[in-house]
Coordinates of C-alpha atoms and ligand atoms in Angstrom, one line a residue:
M256 CA -19.3 11.1 6.3
T257 CA -17.7 12.7 9.3
A258 CA -14.2 12.1 10.4
G259 CA -13.4 10.9 14.0
H260 CA -14.4 7.8 15.8
P261 CA -17.9 6.6 14.6
D262 CA -20.6 6.2 17.2
E263 CA -21.8 2.8 18.5
E264 CA -24.8 2.9 16.3
T265 CA -22.9 3.5 13.1
L266 CA -20.5 0.7 13.9
A267 CA -23.3 -1.7 14.7
R268 CA -25.0 -0.8 11.4
A269 CA -21.7 -1.3 9.5
G270 CA -21.3 -4.7 11.3
R271 CA -24.8 -5.7 10.2
I272 CA -24.0 -4.7 6.6
L273 CA -20.9 -6.9 6.6
K274 CA -22.8 -9.9 8.2
E275 CA -25.4 -9.6 5.5
G276 CA -22.8 -9.8 2.8
G277 CA -22.5 -6.1 2.0
L278 CA -19.3 -3.9 1.6
V279 CA -18.0 -1.3 4.0
A280 CA -14.9 0.9 3.4
F281 CA -13.0 1.7 6.6
P282 CA -9.8 3.3 7.8
T283 CA -6.8 1.3 9.0
E284 CA -3.4 2.6 10.0
T285 CA -1.9 1.7 6.6
V286 CA -4.5 2.7 3.9
Y287 CA -8.4 2.5 3.7
G288 CA -9.7 -1.0 3.2
L289 CA -12.7 -2.3 1.2
G290 CA -14.3 -4.7 3.7
G291 CA -16.5 -7.8 3.2
N292 CA -17.1 -10.9 5.3
A293 CA -14.0 -13.0 4.7
L294 CA -15.9 -16.3 5.2
D295 CA -18.6 -15.4 2.7
P296 CA -17.5 -16.3 -0.9
R297 CA -20.2 -13.9 -2.4
A298 CA -18.8 -11.0 -0.4
S299 CA -15.3 -11.7 -1.7
M300 CA -16.7 -11.8 -5.2
K301 CA -18.4 -8.4 -4.6
I302 CA -15.0 -7.0 -3.5
Y303 CA -13.3 -8.1 -6.7
A304 CA -16.2 -6.7 -8.8
A305 CA -16.2 -3.3 -7.0
K306 CA -12.5 -2.8 -7.4
G307 CA -12.2 -4.3 -10.9
R308 CA -9.6 -6.6 -9.4
P309 CA -8.4 -9.7 -11.1
S310 CA -9.8 -12.6 -9.1
D311 CA -6.5 -14.4 -8.9
N312 CA -5.3 -11.6 -6.6
P313 CA -6.1 -12.8 -3.1
L314 CA -7.5 -10.7 -0.3
I315 CA -6.0 -10.0 3.2
V316 CA -8.2 -11.3 6.1
H317 CA -8.3 -8.8 9.0
I318 CA -8.8 -10.0 12.6
A319 CA -9.1 -8.0 15.8
E320 CA -8.3 -10.6 18.4
M321 CA -5.2 -12.7 18.6
E322 CA -7.2 -15.9 19.4
K323 CA -9.1 -15.7 16.1
L324 CA -5.9 -16.5 14.1
S325 CA -6.1 -20.2 14.9
E326 CA -9.6 -20.4 13.5
I327 CA -8.6 -19.5 9.9
V328 CA -5.1 -21.1 9.6
A329 CA -4.1 -24.7 9.5
E330 CA -0.8 -24.2 11.3
I331 CA 1.1 -21.4 13.0
P332 CA 4.9 -21.7 12.6
E333 CA 7.1 -20.5 15.5
G334 CA 8.4 -17.5 13.6
A335 CA 4.8 -16.3 12.9
K336 CA 4.0 -16.5 16.6
V337 CA 7.1 -14.4 17.4
L338 CA 6.2 -11.8 14.8
A339 CA 2.6 -11.6 15.9
E340 CA 3.7 -11.0 19.5
K341 CA 6.0 -8.3 18.4
Y342 CA 4.2 -6.5 15.6
W343 CA 0.4 -7.2 16.1
P344 CA -1.7 -5.2 16.2
G345 CA 0.2 -3.4 13.4
P346 CA 1.1 -3.0 9.7
L347 CA 2.2 -6.6 9.2
T348 CA 0.5 -9.3 7.1
M349 CA 1.5 -13.0 7.4
I350 CA 0.8 -15.7 4.8
L351 CA -0.1 -19.0 6.4
P352 CA -1.6 -22.3 5.3
K353 CA -5.4 -21.8 5.3
A354 CA -8.1 -23.6 7.3
D355 CA -11.0 -25.1 5.4
I356 CA -13.5 -22.4 6.6
V357 CA -11.7 -19.8 4.5
P358 CA -13.3 -19.9 1.0
K359 CA -11.0 -20.1 -2.1
E360 CA -12.8 -17.0 -3.4
T361 CA -11.1 -15.0 -0.6
T362 CA -7.7 -16.5 -1.2
G363 CA -7.7 -16.1 -5.0
G364 CA -7.8 -19.9 -5.3
L365 CA -4.7 -20.5 -3.1
D366 CA -4.3 -22.9 -0.2
S367 CA -2.7 -20.1 1.9
V368 CA -4.4 -17.1 3.5
A369 CA -3.0 -13.6 4.2
V370 CA -3.9 -12.4 7.8
R371 CA -3.4 -9.0 9.5
F372 CA -4.4 -7.6 12.8
P373 CA -4.6 -3.8 12.3
S374 CA -4.0 -1.4 15.2
D375 CA -6.5 1.3 14.1
P376 CA -9.3 1.4 16.8
I377 CA -12.1 2.0 14.2
A378 CA -10.9 -1.0 12.1
Q379 CA -10.8 -3.2 15.3
A380 CA -14.3 -2.2 16.4
L381 CA -15.7 -2.8 12.9
I382 CA -14.1 -6.2 12.6
K383 CA -15.5 -7.3 15.9
A384 CA -18.9 -6.0 15.0
A385 CA -18.8 -8.0 11.8
G386 CA -18.1 -11.3 13.5
G387 CA -14.3 -11.3 13.5
F388 CA -13.0 -11.9 9.9
V389 CA -13.0 -9.0 7.4
A390 CA -11.4 -9.4 3.9
A391 CA -10.2 -6.0 2.9
P392 CA -8.0 -5.0 0.0
S393 CA -7.1 -1.4 -0.4
A394 CA -10.3 0.6 -1.2
N395 CA -9.3 1.9 -4.6
T396 CA -10.2 1.0 -8.1
S397 CA -7.6 -1.6 -9.2
G398 CA -4.5 0.1 -10.6
R399 CA -5.1 3.5 -9.0
P400 CA -3.1 4.8 -6.0
S401 CA -4.4 3.4 -2.7
P402 CA -6.7 5.6 -0.7
T403 CA -5.4 7.5 2.4
T404 CA -8.6 9.5 3.0
A405 CA -12.3 8.7 2.9
G406 CA -12.5 11.2 0.0
H407 CA -10.2 9.0 -2.1
V408 CA -12.5 6.0 -1.5
E409 CA -15.6 8.1 -2.4
E410 CA -13.8 9.1 -5.7
D411 CA -13.1 5.5 -6.7
L412 CA -15.9 3.4 -5.1
G413 CA -18.6 5.8 -3.9
D414 CA -21.3 3.9 -5.9
A415 CA -20.0 0.4 -5.2
V416 CA -20.0 0.3 -1.4
D417 CA -22.8 0.2 1.1
M418 CA -21.0 2.5 3.5
I419 CA -17.8 4.5 4.0
I420 CA -16.5 5.1 7.5
D421 CA -14.4 8.3 7.6
G422 CA -11.6 8.2 10.1
G423 CA -9.6 11.1 8.6
Q424 CA -6.2 10.7 7.1
V425 CA -4.4 7.5 7.8
G426 CA -1.1 7.5 9.7
I427 CA 1.3 5.3 7.7
G428 CA 0.0 5.7 4.1
L429 CA 1.6 2.6 2.6
E430 CA 0.2 -1.0 2.6
S431 CA 1.3 -3.5 5.2
T432 CA 4.6 -5.5 5.0
I433 CA 3.7 -9.0 3.8
V434 CA 5.7 -12.0 5.1
D435 CA 5.2 -15.5 3.7
F436 CA 5.5 -18.3 6.2
T437 CA 4.6 -21.1 3.8
E438 CA 8.3 -21.8 3.0
E439 CA 11.2 -23.0 5.1
I440 CA 12.6 -19.4 5.4
P441 CA 10.3 -16.5 5.8
V442 CA 10.1 -14.3 2.6
V443 CA 9.0 -10.7 2.3
L444 CA 6.5 -10.5 -0.5
R445 CA 5.8 -6.8 -0.1
P446 CA 7.9 -4.2 1.8
G447 CA 6.2 -1.9 4.2
Y448 CA 6.5 0.1 7.4
I449 CA 8.2 -2.9 9.1
S450 CA 11.5 -3.2 7.2
L451 CA 13.5 -6.2 6.2
E452 CA 16.1 -5.2 8.9
M453 CA 13.4 -5.1 11.6
L454 CA 12.2 -8.6 10.6
R455 CA 15.8 -10.0 10.5
D456 CA 16.4 -8.5 14.0
T457 CA 13.4 -10.6 15.2
L458 CA 13.6 -13.7 13.1
G459 CA 17.2 -14.1 12.0
E460 CA 17.1 -15.3 8.4
V461 CA 14.5 -13.6 6.2
R462 CA 14.6 -13.4 2.4
M463 CA 13.3 -10.8 0.0
D464 CA 11.1 -12.2 -2.8
Q465 CA 13.2 -12.4 -6.0
G466 CA 10.4 -10.9 -8.0
L467 CA 10.8 -7.7 -5.9
I468 CA 14.5 -7.4 -6.2
K469 CA 14.7 -8.0 -10.0
S470 CA 11.8 -5.8 -11.0
D471 CA 12.6 -5.8 -14.7
S472 CA 13.4 -9.6 -14.9
T473 CA 11.0 -12.4 -15.8
V474 CA 10.8 -13.7 -12.2
R475 CA 7.2 -13.6 -11.1
P476 CA 6.6 -12.0 -7.7
K477 CA 5.0 -14.6 -5.3
A478 CA 2.3 -12.2 -4.1
P479 CA 0.0 -12.3 -7.2
G480 CA -0.9 -8.6 -6.7
M481 CA 2.7 -7.4 -7.1
K482 CA 2.8 -8.4 -10.8
Y483 CA 0.3 -5.7 -11.8
R484 CA 1.0 -2.1 -12.6
H485 CA -0.3 -0.2 -9.7
Y486 CA -0.6 3.2 -8.1
A487 CA -0.3 4.9 -11.4
P488 CA -1.3 8.5 -12.0
K489 CA -2.8 9.4 -15.4
A490 CA 0.2 11.3 -16.7
D491 CA 3.4 9.5 -17.5
L492 CA 5.7 9.4 -14.4
S493 CA 9.5 9.1 -14.4
I494 CA 11.8 8.9 -11.4
V495 CA 15.0 11.0 -11.6
E496 CA 17.8 9.6 -9.5
G497 CA 21.3 10.9 -8.5
D498 CA 22.9 13.6 -6.5
T499 CA 20.4 16.3 -5.4
D500 CA 21.9 19.1 -7.4
A501 CA 22.0 17.0 -10.6
V502 CA 18.4 15.8 -10.1
V503 CA 17.1 19.4 -9.6
A504 CA 19.0 20.6 -12.7
A505 CA 17.7 17.7 -14.8
I506 CA 14.1 18.2 -13.8
N507 CA 14.3 21.9 -14.3
S508 CA 15.6 21.3 -17.8
Y509 CA 12.7 19.0 -18.7
A510 CA 10.3 21.5 -17.2
A511 CA 11.8 24.4 -19.1
Q512 CA 11.6 22.5 -22.4
A513 CA 8.0 21.6 -21.8
E514 CA 7.2 25.3 -21.0
K515 CA 8.7 26.3 -24.4
Q516 CA 6.2 23.9 -26.1
G517 CA 3.3 25.4 -24.1
L518 CA 3.1 22.4 -21.8
Q519 CA 3.5 21.9 -18.1
V520 CA 5.1 19.1 -16.1
G521 CA 4.3 17.9 -12.6
I522 CA 7.2 17.7 -10.1
I523 CA 7.3 15.6 -7.0
A524 CA 9.8 17.4 -4.7
T525 CA 10.5 17.6 -1.0
D526 CA 10.2 20.4 1.6
E527 CA 14.0 20.8 1.2
T528 CA 14.0 21.2 -2.6
M529 CA 10.6 22.6 -3.7
E530 CA 11.8 26.2 -3.8
R531 CA 14.4 25.2 -6.4
Y532 CA 11.9 24.4 -9.1
P533 CA 10.7 27.5 -10.9
Y534 CA 8.6 25.8 -13.6
G535 CA 5.7 23.4 -13.6
V536 CA 3.3 22.2 -10.9
V537 CA 5.5 21.5 -7.9
K538 CA 4.3 19.4 -5.0
S539 CA 6.2 18.5 -1.9
I540 CA 5.7 15.0 -0.8
G541 CA 7.2 15.6 2.7
S542 CA 10.5 16.2 4.4
R543 CA 13.7 14.1 4.0
E544 CA 14.2 14.8 7.7
D545 CA 11.1 12.7 8.5
E546 CA 10.6 9.8 6.1
E547 CA 7.2 9.0 7.5
T548 CA 5.8 12.2 6.0
I549 CA 7.0 11.0 2.6
A550 CA 5.3 7.6 3.0
R551 CA 2.1 9.2 4.3
H552 CA 1.7 11.6 1.3
L553 CA 2.9 9.5 -1.6
Y554 CA -0.5 8.3 -2.8
E555 CA -2.2 11.6 -2.2
V556 CA 0.4 13.5 -4.3
L557 CA 0.0 10.9 -7.1
R558 CA -3.8 11.3 -7.0
D559 CA -3.5 15.1 -6.9
F560 CA -1.7 15.3 -10.2
D561 CA -4.8 13.8 -11.9
Q562 CA -6.5 17.2 -11.4
Y563 CA -3.9 19.0 -13.5
Q564 CA -3.2 19.1 -17.2
V565 CA 0.4 18.0 -16.9
S566 CA 2.2 16.4 -19.9
A567 CA 4.5 14.3 -17.7
I568 CA 5.5 14.0 -14.0
Y569 CA 9.0 13.8 -12.7
S570 CA 9.8 12.6 -9.2
E571 CA 12.9 12.8 -7.1
A572 CA 13.9 9.4 -5.6
F573 CA 13.4 8.6 -1.9
Y574 CA 15.9 6.0 -0.8
T575 CA 15.3 7.0 2.9
P576 CA 16.9 4.9 5.7
R577 CA 14.0 2.7 7.0
M578 CA 11.0 3.0 4.7
G579 CA 12.9 3.7 1.5
Q580 CA 12.5 0.2 0.3
A581 CA 8.7 0.4 0.7
I582 CA 8.4 3.9 -0.7
M583 CA 10.5 3.2 -3.8
N584 CA 8.7 -0.1 -4.4
R585 CA 5.4 1.8 -4.8
L586 CA 6.9 4.7 -6.7
L587 CA 8.7 2.4 -9.1
K588 CA 5.5 0.6 -9.8
A589 CA 3.6 3.8 -10.3
A590 CA 6.3 4.9 -12.8
G591 CA 6.2 1.5 -14.6
H592 CA 10.0 1.4 -13.6
K593 CA 11.0 4.4 -15.7
I594 CA 14.2 5.8 -14.0
I595 CA 16.4 8.5 -15.4
K596 CA 19.9 8.3 -13.8
V597 CA 21.7 11.6 -13.7
Q598 CA 25.2 12.6 -12.5
E599 CA 26.8 15.8 -11.4
E600 CA 28.9 17.4 -14.2
K601 CA 32.7 17.1 -13.4
Q602 CA 34.2 20.6 -13.0
Ligands
AMP967 P1 -4.1 -5.3 -1.1 O1 -5.3 -6.1 -0.7 O2 -4.4 -4.4 -2.2 O3 -3.4 -4.7 0.1 O4 -3.1 -6.4 -1.7 C1 -2.9 -7.6 -1.0 C2 -1.6 -8.2 -1.5 O5 -1.4 -9.4 -0.7 C3 -1.6 -8.6 -2.9 O6 -0.4 -8.3 -3.5 C4 -1.9 -10.1 -2.9 O7 -1.4 -10.7 -4.0 C5 -1.1 -10.5 -1.6 N1 -1.6 -11.7 -1.0 C6 -2.8 -11.9 -0.4 N2 -3.0 -13.2 -0.1 C7 -1.9 -13.9 -0.5 C8 -1.5 -15.2 -0.4 N3 -2.2 -16.2 0.1 N4 -0.3 -15.5 -0.9 C9 0.5 -14.6 -1.5 N5 0.2 -13.3 -1.6 C10 -1.0 -12.9 -1.1
MG968 MG1 -4.1 -2.6 -3.3

């Protein structure tokens, strides 16, 4: 495994592996994907088995040419055309009614198919070499944080894939925004780099899936994958939310208590706050001045803590302006929705 753009021969070999029904992990601009031929039901079944993923949780089909879209969907609504024009290639997945050639194994038994056209040049070259349609969920063991480096893929799936293409660290670090076009009004099923506001600017009315808004309610999210606990580190994670000073004080008090018992906590801080935590294993996720750094490092930080003997992990909250919705969606899932709300003491 070497980072950088793979040579022609490596890509041709990877393409052959996919055409013959094998699995290749590869970088995209969002996270690393575990690729198989999307039109081959046995390849999709291999993907589910390798990840330990429940087979009712459909895969996203990746294309690398706009014209390929019409081959795998039964219909392209006007809104989907507009979004494709604006955001493809890019971190956007659209759910559309599927064409017959897409096997039910790939779509988790559904009549719709999720499609994305990634912007990463390695991903595009691989998809073309494979014949045009690559099913690729995130290349992690089901339930673990998604991989943002080839090393993460190796950790989780090293033995289960035929090849891993190393393209270095990904740029975005959170999975694509998913927009469902199978209903009258487009619905966001998973927040991502492209925010609800950006979608509304382009499409007008766009709804957020109720299952995402009411995380603790009984409303089932429409994307089957969103109902599972996900991204979880091994130690118990809680999010501490409130004014910065109150959050720092609360986390320091948990950390000090743990220390008295001979334990150590993990702390997910930012460049701006990390010096303020004297106890525990402190990691900065990025800078609040640049929310993209927070998104990019989230999964890496969660994975990193698995290497330490920490009794619990406390994270600051990251309701940043544009990607905050996506970052907090993943962090809340990783924490199993455990939030501690704190307030500054009145003087
Ligand atoms: P991942 O492959 O790990 O990025 O996850 C893909 C997400 O897309 C999961 O949450 C799936 O449930 C969701 N998804 C894929 N296809 C569909 C579909 N046809 N309808 C609704 N959600 C889908
Ligand atoms: Mg995933």
